């Protein structure tokens, strides 16, 4: 597959992620921060996010598994996750965290568990999508092309 | 003497006669024999005099009456006139006051909608908010138009006199309409003559208003063909009475109206025009701007009403296209204030051309005298990167090619034009001028796919280090055609029209890798860069993803960033003396949150000053601390201020807000520490 076609696919793919609400403007801001002095910025930030998120999700899962759930602690973890997902632009994960915090305030264990499930789903979804995106970018670079920048107006 | 035929009018004169006879008394009776003729002369004369006297009397009488009546009428009219004027003034005032009253809450609504957009919304909600914003903005622009009309009527409209770049303004207007024009399939182009100086002194906002109005009208009423805006000096155009407007020679191939007819009636151009001095003051620039379109035209019956406020061509126009019909009348007044004239020529089903003149002063000679309010002149920085390159434009239509050449030349690239691919190839291969960029019009490319693939293949065979880059100038987003014919590394990139220097520069940069990408991005927010360049900034956040993103954002503006992930570390790092210019502190952190940390830091600053040697002769330490928070609510703001913070910004950073907060304590000229 030649470079132009790959570039077009990348743009279409990225656009679809925005249209579906999986990513938001913040992701574009991240892409803008990447330049020659910082060529892998986005990949680094996103990898950091993946590490962080998985750790937090594990922590939350084990906290909710306890006999008496320590909601303030769960809330703190969720707050962290919300912050990181907002920083990378993972919109659905962030929204899930916002909903989760409401359940934490109400100290609602069932609601929290359901929310956690949903957040996990969204997280793995966005992880897959982003990994596919990065693979596409790598292919383009390997074929000698340059990664096209997204237009900000749509 | 004797006889009885006497007139019986009873007139008799008896005379006593004395013959000397004592016995007879003689009498002589004299009587008229004939009736006296009527004394016609006397009668006529006296009647005449009577009549004349009567007439004269009558005339006097009538005159006096008339005068009285006229005076009466005059008094009445004066009263009515005063009433009418008062009513007019009252109407204008009423409009102005009411509009102002409406504008304030309207701006409030728009502001709130803007803030609402920044909160968490799902796609449907965002769509609704966008729609509401669109309606709100339309309403505000309508109110502004009405206010303008009121101002103009009461003669209170004044024009600014600032320095501005005409080309930048037209670029802005172009970008305003480019989306719509691509949607409609109408080709949009702008051409500014080289003789128009770079900087002019005048009112850029009003000038933009006129052009936006004319282009908006053209856009409304044009479904096919093109909209072509040209700016020339009057001197260039005044000699040529014929412009080549044969059918094939126009921008898009569609026939257009003869633009010369649109300025035929201008007083300044008329032969007897003594008002137009042949040698105007050397500083003044007399521009003539034309907006030519291939739309539906204006029907002849409506043409006389075009500049009347609130008149539209048909009652259905406002329903279909929106607008109130004030635009053209305001434009006319503005043009008048700029000492110009406005006119048009329109042929139904062919199109219309609106032309206006305006007088400005040359802004290039005395940059110091006037307020130099330079709207960002992006072409300056771009031209240095492309200086000295050569480009080849393949386009069979000379008008269109002229426009392309103008835009490319603005970047400092010299341009050659050929009209088909074969000629283009011979130019490239003959190699007398090393051509760096080739731009081909889409219609040429699509016309012969065989030729175009041959072209690309030939490119690969060019015996040179860097083969020229190929671009296609496209009007509309057509996907299928181009992908089928292209292959290999030299896939041509597509540049969308309408052409604008800034966008052209960006596309060329992307494809050619010229110039550092950092510069390209920083052009967008030079203000923030000026504030933050070289500043040492400390970021505190326990979440390392947030840290990395925040650091990256600040580094983009040239700041030196250090990161720490806890409140305790923040306190130790910010113990005076230190060399940080500012600190961004996350609020919610474990162990020690942002508020606590800030309180401690402020205490240290207060008590520490006595024990610290004057560092740069500063006795009061106060490092600006901004809170980073994801919940921007009033309560948080008060808390921030209470513990000594200087402000807050949202997480993740939002450029405008960041600038607002940071500009409060950083001056535009970076000068090291505090």
XYZ file of C-alpha atoms in Angstrom, chain A residues 2 8 26 30 32-36 41 44-45 48-49 52 79-80 82-84 86-88 91 94-95 98 101 149 151, chain B residues 120-121 123 126 483 487-489 491 510 516-518 521 524 542-546 548-549 552-553 556 588 630-631 652-653:
60
model
C 1.531 3.283 -0.960
C -5.470 9.164 3.720
C -6.968 17.479 23.766
C -0.917 16.682 22.120
C 0.678 19.740 18.112
C 3.216 19.508 20.913
C 5.172 16.942 18.911
C 8.011 18.245 16.777
C 11.619 17.458 15.800
C 5.888 12.920 22.441
C 5.347 8.565 25.181
C 2.461 10.359 26.813
C 2.480 6.610 30.239
C -1.289 6.919 30.272
C -1.046 4.657 34.793
C -9.870 11.330 40.231
C -6.380 10.424 39.071
C -10.028 11.194 35.199
C -7.111 13.627 35.180
C -4.893 11.446 33.032
C -8.496 14.249 30.230
C -4.857 15.093 29.558
C -4.591 12.663 26.662
C -13.053 11.479 26.183
C -12.993 10.669 31.236
C -16.780 10.811 31.076
C -17.100 11.560 36.097
C -17.394 9.734 41.100
C -1.296 16.641 10.647
C -6.820 19.941 10.400
C -18.275 18.032 29.300
C -20.913 17.565 26.662
C -22.132 14.898 20.780
C -22.413 19.917 21.488
C -6.064 8.068 -6.225
C 1.613 5.677 -7.411
C 5.000 5.799 -5.805
C 6.796 8.409 -3.757
C 2.269 11.201 -5.101
C 4.555 20.076 5.125
C 11.209 24.029 11.525
C 7.791 22.791 12.460
C 8.183 24.516 15.785
C 3.037 26.184 15.226
C -0.375 30.824 16.066
C 1.017 13.844 41.378
C -0.265 12.360 38.127
C 2.677 11.903 35.817
C 0.579 11.852 32.653
C -0.696 15.300 33.522
C 4.149 15.321 31.021
C 1.368 16.976 29.080
C 5.060 19.665 26.962
C 2.564 22.461 26.539
C 6.125 24.565 23.319
C -5.743 17.606 44.700
C -10.156 20.284 36.543
C -13.142 21.791 38.363
C -5.686 20.462 30.563
C -4.419 23.895 29.514
